[in-house]
Tab-separated table of C-alpha atoms in Angstrom:
chain	number	residue	atom	x	y	z
A	44	MET	CA	-70.064	-138.503	76.393
A	45	SER	CA	-69.330	-135.713	79.088
A	46	SER	CA	-66.969	-133.187	78.271
A	47	ILE	CA	-64.240	-130.645	80.155
A	48	THR	CA	-64.794	-127.664	80.187
A	49	ARG	CA	-61.042	-125.539	81.286
A	50	ALA	CA	-61.987	-122.281	83.010
A	51	ALA	CA	-60.352	-120.216	80.524
A	52	PRO	CA	-57.005	-118.175	82.391
A	53	PRO	CA	-57.991	-114.697	84.113
A	54	LEU	CA	-56.979	-111.863	81.594
A	55	ARG	CA	-54.431	-109.510	82.957
A	56	PRO	CA	-54.553	-106.260	83.392
A	57	ARG	CA	-53.597	-103.483	80.820
A	58	GLY	CA	-50.657	-102.442	81.872
A	59	GLU	CA	-49.595	-105.125	84.213
A	60	GLY	CA	-45.841	-105.962	82.723
A	61	LEU	CA	-45.155	-101.988	82.037
A	62	LYS	CA	-46.743	-102.003	86.029
A	63	ALA	CA	-43.959	-104.433	86.900
A	64	LEU	CA	-40.914	-103.244	85.113
A	65	LEU	CA	-41.622	-99.839	86.561
A	66	TRP	CA	-41.060	-101.588	90.632
A	67	MET	CA	-38.068	-102.942	88.655
A	68	SER	CA	-36.805	-99.856	87.147
A	69	PRO	CA	-34.400	-99.816	90.129
A	70	TRP	CA	-32.502	-102.371	89.378
A	71	LEU	CA	-32.905	-102.308	86.374
A	72	VAL	CA	-31.141	-99.611	86.275
A	73	GLY	CA	-28.561	-99.995	89.063
A	74	PHE	CA	-27.754	-103.860	86.754
A	75	ALA	CA	-27.352	-101.608	83.671
A	76	VAL	CA	-25.294	-98.654	85.516
A	77	PHE	CA	-22.798	-100.375	87.460
A	78	PHE	CA	-22.978	-103.830	86.009
A	79	VAL	CA	-23.816	-103.559	81.820
A	80	TYR	CA	-21.884	-100.412	81.744
A	81	PRO	CA	-18.645	-101.727	82.751
A	82	LEU	CA	-18.517	-104.941	81.232
A	83	ALA	CA	-18.747	-103.382	77.625
A	84	ALA	CA	-16.515	-100.592	78.216
A	85	THR	CA	-14.550	-103.268	79.226
A	86	VAL	CA	-14.587	-105.094	76.536
A	87	TYR	CA	-13.771	-102.116	74.286
A	88	PHE	CA	-11.283	-100.788	76.458
A	89	SER	CA	-9.215	-104.217	75.999
A	90	PHE	CA	-9.034	-103.910	71.760
A	91	GLN	CA	-7.658	-100.452	72.604
A	92	ARG	CA	-3.784	-98.870	74.302
A	93	TYR	CA	-5.232	-96.696	76.590
A	94	ASP	CA	-3.451	-94.744	79.531
A	95	LEU	CA	-6.145	-92.688	80.308
A	96	PHE	CA	-4.753	-90.149	77.770
A	97	THR	CA	-4.607	-91.765	74.662
A	98	LEU	CA	-6.585	-94.311	73.403
A	99	GLU	CA	-5.574	-96.298	70.290
A	100	PHE	CA	-7.136	-99.181	68.502
A	101	THR	CA	-4.696	-102.540	68.247
A	102	GLY	CA	-6.729	-105.250	68.273
A	103	LEU	CA	-5.870	-107.873	69.365
A	104	ASP	CA	-1.968	-107.167	70.559
A	105	ASN	CA	-3.015	-106.522	74.460
A	106	TYR	CA	-4.701	-110.500	74.586
A	107	ARG	CA	-1.110	-111.297	72.191
A	108	TYR	CA	0.425	-109.499	75.384
A	109	PHE	CA	-0.963	-111.751	77.791
A	110	LEU	CA	-0.028	-114.757	76.622
A	111	HIS	CA	3.362	-114.221	76.566
A	112	ASP	CA	3.131	-111.914	80.081
A	113	ASP	CA	5.222	-114.255	82.292
A	114	ARG	CA	4.499	-112.325	85.499
A	115	ALA	CA	1.108	-112.987	84.330
A	116	TRP	CA	0.729	-116.593	84.237
A	117	THR	CA	2.606	-116.932	87.793
A	118	SER	CA	0.091	-114.604	89.206
A	119	ILE	CA	-2.560	-117.133	87.971
A	120	LYS	CA	-0.697	-119.934	89.485
A	121	ASN	CA	-0.737	-118.197	92.324
A	122	THR	CA	-4.500	-117.405	92.375
A	123	LEU	CA	-5.009	-120.911	91.984
A	124	TRP	CA	-3.252	-122.087	94.833
A	125	LEU	CA	-4.939	-119.880	97.035
A	126	VAL	CA	-8.122	-120.826	95.248
A	127	VAL	CA	-7.151	-125.017	95.766
A	128	PHE	CA	-5.363	-125.168	99.101
A	129	MET	CA	-6.861	-121.683	101.258
A	130	VAL	CA	-10.582	-122.181	100.842
A	131	PRO	CA	-10.583	-125.600	101.614
A	132	ALA	CA	-8.492	-125.360	104.758
A	133	GLN	CA	-10.317	-122.314	105.759
A	134	VAL	CA	-13.991	-123.437	105.312
A	135	LEU	CA	-12.768	-126.841	107.104
A	136	PHE	CA	-11.144	-125.103	109.803
A	137	GLY	CA	-14.349	-122.893	110.374
A	138	LEU	CA	-16.844	-125.820	109.850
A	139	ALA	CA	-14.394	-127.730	112.753
A	140	VAL	CA	-14.357	-124.727	114.824
A	141	ALA	CA	-17.893	-124.612	114.627
A	142	GLN	CA	-18.363	-128.059	115.405
A	143	LEU	CA	-16.169	-128.191	118.016
A	144	LEU	CA	-18.391	-125.222	120.033
A	145	THR	CA	-21.532	-126.905	119.572
A	146	ARG	CA	-20.459	-129.968	122.052
A	147	LEU	CA	-19.260	-127.092	124.412
A	148	LYS	CA	-21.056	-127.284	127.464
A	149	ALA	CA	-19.334	-124.434	129.686
A	150	GLY	CA	-18.091	-121.597	128.578
A	151	ALA	CA	-19.446	-121.949	124.887
A	152	GLY	CA	-20.422	-118.393	124.304
A	153	PHE	CA	-16.793	-116.735	125.468
A	154	PHE	CA	-14.929	-119.428	122.927
A	155	ARG	CA	-17.417	-117.778	120.339
A	156	THR	CA	-16.659	-114.568	121.133
A	157	VAL	CA	-12.349	-115.866	120.654
A	158	PHE	CA	-13.078	-116.975	117.654
A	159	TYR	CA	-14.853	-114.628	115.954
A	160	LEU	CA	-12.932	-111.275	117.096
A	161	PRO	CA	-10.264	-111.840	114.499
A	162	SER	CA	-12.868	-110.790	111.839
A	163	LEU	CA	-13.257	-107.234	113.539
A	164	VAL	CA	-9.432	-106.344	113.168
A	165	PRO	CA	-9.491	-104.462	110.158
A	166	LEU	CA	-7.496	-106.189	107.317
A	167	VAL	CA	-4.076	-104.260	106.790
A	168	ALA	CA	-3.821	-103.943	110.865
A	169	GLY	CA	-4.675	-106.908	111.522
A	170	THR	CA	-1.993	-108.529	108.235
A	171	VAL	CA	1.261	-106.474	109.790
A	172	SER	CA	0.479	-107.681	112.797
A	173	PHE	CA	0.218	-111.234	111.605
A	174	VAL	CA	3.647	-110.261	109.716
A	175	PHE	CA	5.250	-109.578	112.461
A	176	LEU	CA	3.937	-112.350	114.963
A	177	MET	CA	5.504	-114.553	112.089
A	178	ASN	CA	9.075	-113.385	111.207
A	179	PRO	CA	11.855	-115.198	111.655
A	180	SER	CA	12.664	-113.814	115.565
A	181	GLY	CA	8.711	-114.195	116.144
A	182	PRO	CA	6.897	-116.026	118.794
A	183	LEU	CA	5.477	-118.912	116.622
A	184	ASN	CA	8.844	-119.280	115.517
A	185	GLN	CA	9.992	-119.173	118.921
A	186	ILE	CA	7.651	-121.531	120.004
A	187	ILE	CA	8.440	-124.199	116.647
A	188	GLU	CA	11.797	-124.159	117.723
A	189	PHE	CA	10.917	-125.103	121.245
A	190	PHE	CA	10.526	-128.280	120.388
A	191	GLY	CA	13.282	-128.624	118.574
A	192	VAL	CA	12.231	-128.241	114.087
A	193	ALA	CA	13.820	-125.211	112.339
A	194	ALA	CA	11.441	-122.467	112.082
A	195	PRO	CA	10.347	-121.740	108.349
A	196	ASP	CA	10.878	-117.279	107.493
A	197	TRP	CA	7.682	-117.616	106.727
A	198	PHE	CA	7.171	-113.984	104.784
A	199	GLY	CA	10.444	-114.620	103.669
A	200	ASP	CA	11.146	-117.958	101.708
A	201	LYS	CA	8.967	-118.392	98.128
A	202	ASP	CA	8.399	-121.734	98.887
A	203	TRP	CA	6.632	-120.599	103.411
A	204	ALA	CA	4.665	-117.537	102.052
A	205	LYS	CA	1.879	-118.685	100.876
A	206	PRO	CA	1.412	-120.849	103.106
A	207	GLY	CA	1.664	-117.585	105.570
A	208	LEU	CA	-1.382	-116.015	103.615
A	209	THR	CA	-3.117	-119.415	104.562
A	210	LEU	CA	-2.476	-118.967	107.877
A	211	LEU	CA	-3.736	-115.404	108.478
A	212	ALA	CA	-7.412	-116.741	106.247
A	213	MET	CA	-7.302	-119.635	109.233
A	214	TRP	CA	-6.742	-116.647	111.911
A	215	GLY	CA	-10.026	-114.359	110.480
A	216	ILE	CA	-12.911	-117.197	110.438
A	217	GLY	CA	-15.100	-115.754	112.006
A	218	ASN	CA	-17.443	-114.905	109.983
A	219	THR	CA	-17.621	-118.401	108.465
A	220	MET	CA	-17.575	-120.004	111.826
A	221	MET	CA	-20.209	-118.161	112.935
A	222	ILE	CA	-22.651	-119.036	109.694
A	223	PHE	CA	-21.391	-122.711	110.259
A	224	LEU	CA	-22.407	-122.355	114.184
A	225	ALA	CA	-26.018	-120.969	113.308
A	226	ALA	CA	-26.759	-123.837	110.539
A	227	LEU	CA	-24.912	-126.758	113.090
A	228	LEU	CA	-27.937	-125.385	115.553
A	229	ASP	CA	-30.541	-125.789	113.297
A	230	VAL	CA	-29.948	-129.206	112.302
A	231	PRO	CA	-32.773	-131.114	113.932
A	232	LYS	CA	-31.926	-133.033	117.415
A	233	HIS	CA	-34.290	-136.234	116.793
A	234	LEU	CA	-32.608	-137.183	113.988
A	235	TYR	CA	-29.301	-137.437	115.702
A	236	GLU	CA	-31.818	-138.940	118.428
A	237	ALA	CA	-32.857	-141.825	116.040
A	238	ALA	CA	-29.641	-142.161	114.370
A	239	ALA	CA	-27.906	-142.871	117.792
A	240	ILE	CA	-31.000	-145.628	118.614
A	241	ASP	CA	-30.223	-147.330	115.383
A	242	GLY	CA	-26.383	-147.376	116.745
A	243	ALA	CA	-24.336	-144.606	114.627
A	244	GLY	CA	-21.628	-143.416	115.628
A	245	GLY	CA	-19.925	-139.655	115.350
A	246	TRP	CA	-18.656	-139.654	112.019
A	247	ARG	CA	-21.925	-141.734	110.457
A	248	GLN	CA	-24.200	-139.042	111.940
A	249	PHE	CA	-21.949	-136.787	110.756
A	250	ARG	CA	-21.451	-137.938	106.812
A	251	SER	CA	-25.453	-138.961	107.375
A	252	ILE	CA	-27.113	-136.058	108.874
A	253	THR	CA	-24.819	-133.037	109.548
A	254	LEU	CA	-23.536	-132.597	105.862
A	255	PRO	CA	-26.474	-133.066	103.804
A	256	THR	CA	-28.682	-130.401	106.225
A	257	ILE	CA	-25.790	-127.691	106.191
A	258	SER	CA	-24.650	-128.479	102.320
A	259	PRO	CA	-26.232	-125.086	101.357
A	260	VAL	CA	-24.311	-123.379	103.711
A	261	LEU	CA	-21.579	-124.951	102.751
A	262	MET	CA	-22.461	-124.650	99.975
A	263	PHE	CA	-22.513	-120.452	100.130
A	264	SER	CA	-19.389	-120.801	102.363
A	265	THR	CA	-17.054	-122.846	99.486
A	266	VAL	CA	-18.322	-119.930	96.433
A	267	THR	CA	-18.430	-117.353	98.322
A	268	GLY	CA	-14.580	-118.150	99.425
A	269	VAL	CA	-13.938	-118.828	95.608
A	270	ILE	CA	-14.607	-116.389	94.903
A	271	TYR	CA	-13.330	-113.993	97.200
A	272	ALA	CA	-9.622	-116.237	96.902
A	273	LEU	CA	-9.693	-114.816	93.335
A	274	GLN	CA	-10.429	-111.490	94.468
A	275	TYR	CA	-7.356	-111.904	96.972
A	276	PHE	CA	-5.872	-108.543	97.561
A	277	THR	CA	-4.702	-106.875	100.397
A	278	GLN	CA	-3.429	-109.170	102.691
A	279	ALA	CA	-0.930	-110.152	99.645
A	280	MET	CA	-0.205	-106.969	98.575
A	281	ILE	CA	0.883	-106.239	102.540
A	282	ALA	CA	2.377	-109.005	103.622
A	283	SER	CA	4.408	-108.757	100.698
A	284	ARG	CA	5.083	-104.784	101.364
A	285	VAL	CA	6.084	-105.313	104.836
A	286	ALA	CA	8.250	-108.467	104.092
A	287	SER	CA	10.501	-106.542	101.720
A	288	GLY	CA	10.996	-103.759	104.328
A	289	VAL	CA	10.745	-101.693	100.354
A	290	THR	CA	8.779	-98.225	100.380
A	291	ASP	CA	7.594	-96.490	97.884
A	292	SER	CA	9.905	-93.643	98.371
A	293	PRO	CA	12.318	-92.073	95.493
A	294	GLY	CA	14.555	-94.230	93.820
A	295	SER	CA	13.004	-97.381	94.629
A	296	ALA	CA	9.362	-98.639	93.445
A	297	PHE	CA	7.582	-102.029	95.896
A	298	VAL	CA	6.773	-104.456	92.957
A	299	PRO	CA	4.153	-107.136	94.218
A	300	GLY	CA	4.720	-110.323	94.554
A	301	TYR	CA	7.833	-110.381	97.116
A	302	PRO	CA	9.359	-112.590	97.835
A	303	GLU	CA	10.010	-113.457	94.381
A	304	MET	CA	6.957	-113.502	93.004
A	305	SER	CA	5.680	-116.008	95.335
A	306	THR	CA	2.401	-114.254	96.602
A	307	LEU	CA	1.752	-112.456	93.437
A	308	THR	CA	-2.360	-112.369	92.517
A	309	LEU	CA	-4.062	-111.875	89.386
A	310	PRO	CA	-5.944	-108.562	90.823
A	311	GLN	CA	-2.257	-107.552	92.400
A	312	TRP	CA	-0.637	-107.802	88.106
A	313	LEU	CA	-4.242	-106.275	87.387
A	314	PHE	CA	-3.702	-103.577	89.609
A	315	GLN	CA	-0.019	-102.400	89.324
A	316	MET	CA	-0.974	-102.840	85.359
A	317	GLY	CA	-3.338	-100.374	84.743
A	318	PHE	CA	-3.092	-97.799	88.209
A	319	ARG	CA	0.773	-98.159	88.327
A	320	ASP	CA	2.298	-98.825	84.626
A	321	PHE	CA	-1.284	-96.801	83.526
A	322	SER	CA	-1.678	-99.621	80.490
A	323	MET	CA	-5.356	-99.796	81.090
A	324	GLY	CA	-6.254	-101.543	78.054
A	325	TYR	CA	-4.025	-104.815	79.235
A	326	ALA	CA	-5.180	-103.835	82.812
A	327	CYS	CA	-9.105	-104.918	81.095
A	328	VAL	CA	-7.792	-107.900	79.780
A	329	LEU	CA	-7.001	-109.584	83.109
A	330	ALA	CA	-9.956	-107.785	84.456
A	331	LEU	CA	-12.001	-109.825	81.669
A	332	LEU	CA	-10.234	-113.236	83.167
A	333	LEU	CA	-10.902	-112.523	86.743
A	334	PHE	CA	-14.289	-111.796	85.395
A	335	ALA	CA	-15.064	-115.187	83.243
A	336	ALA	CA	-13.029	-117.168	85.961
A	337	SER	CA	-15.342	-116.271	88.688
A	338	MET	CA	-18.125	-117.357	86.470
A	339	ILE	CA	-16.081	-120.353	85.963
A	340	PHE	CA	-15.960	-121.833	89.343
A	341	THR	CA	-18.870	-120.637	90.958
A	342	LEU	CA	-20.882	-122.536	87.587
A	343	VAL	CA	-19.010	-125.289	88.045
A	344	LEU	CA	-19.486	-125.697	92.072
A	345	LEU	CA	-22.891	-124.822	91.777
A	346	ARG	CA	-23.234	-127.901	89.740
A	347	GLN	CA	-21.153	-130.351	91.878
A	348	PHE	CA	-22.851	-129.436	94.719
A	349	ARG	CA	-26.300	-129.417	92.922
A	350	ALA	CA	-25.057	-132.990	91.860
A	351	LEU	CA	-24.032	-134.226	95.399
A	352	THR	CA	-27.690	-133.221	96.739
A	353	ASP	CA	-30.009	-134.550	94.357
A	354	ASP	CA	-27.383	-138.179	94.820
A	355	GLU	CA	-28.252	-137.776	98.689
A	356	GLY	CA	-31.618	-136.815	97.944
A	357	GLY	CA	-31.612	-139.759	95.976
A	358	ASN	CA	-30.088	-142.870	98.114
A	359	ARG	CA	-32.752	-141.185	101.010
């Protein structure tokens, strides 16, 4: 009867754990200072009435006020609209443009530059230009009316304001397009050749070869797009301000959301409560809600993409 002797695991040098902590200390310090402490402070201030000068414990009053805050719920609905409609439109349009650019035989570099340039334009300048471009008498509406179609008042009508912001997001798909372009160019050519020999058409090749291969990039673009939409602030704020024509001059105060609160997003309402009305405690409640929504959406998307990848791997 033979006995199998197992080699004893090598002894770890004394102090190896301490050395690892020492190397990780810059990250640990940054994580504690810039994430753990702000998160803990936000939770603490959410139970307070805090206006930068006075601090008074109010328990769950801020949370109860949130349940009856109509504008907060309106901002949540608008933000979810952007997640559901703007993010898929931006991702699909970026993927379609990248797919088109991979098929170009001549002028590919020129068209890549053309589609990428809008992403280099500063957000404020690009949004202001877009609002003027899409105003009722602007070039876009004149082109639409040329074909006999009634042109909408993009940023003056509550039903068209969010679609207008979606078009603005699709105009600036340069970064997303370049990421997809790099992923598409990295797909092995011999897979397409083998599929063509087997009689697979273009759509079959795209569904069975392209999508599974670029699925990590698709997941990255979708997750980052959702997080970006949940934090959507600058474009909506500037577009509503320019379209309304209201300034913060004496006797008038701009409230984000024009027209009729249709462009009010959760980050804008958080900003309004915290830095205009100085209701810091209530703003902390909104910040925690935004953080929780980002975490939930990210975890759900990662799980869905992982399940989709596992199913495709099993089918292959």
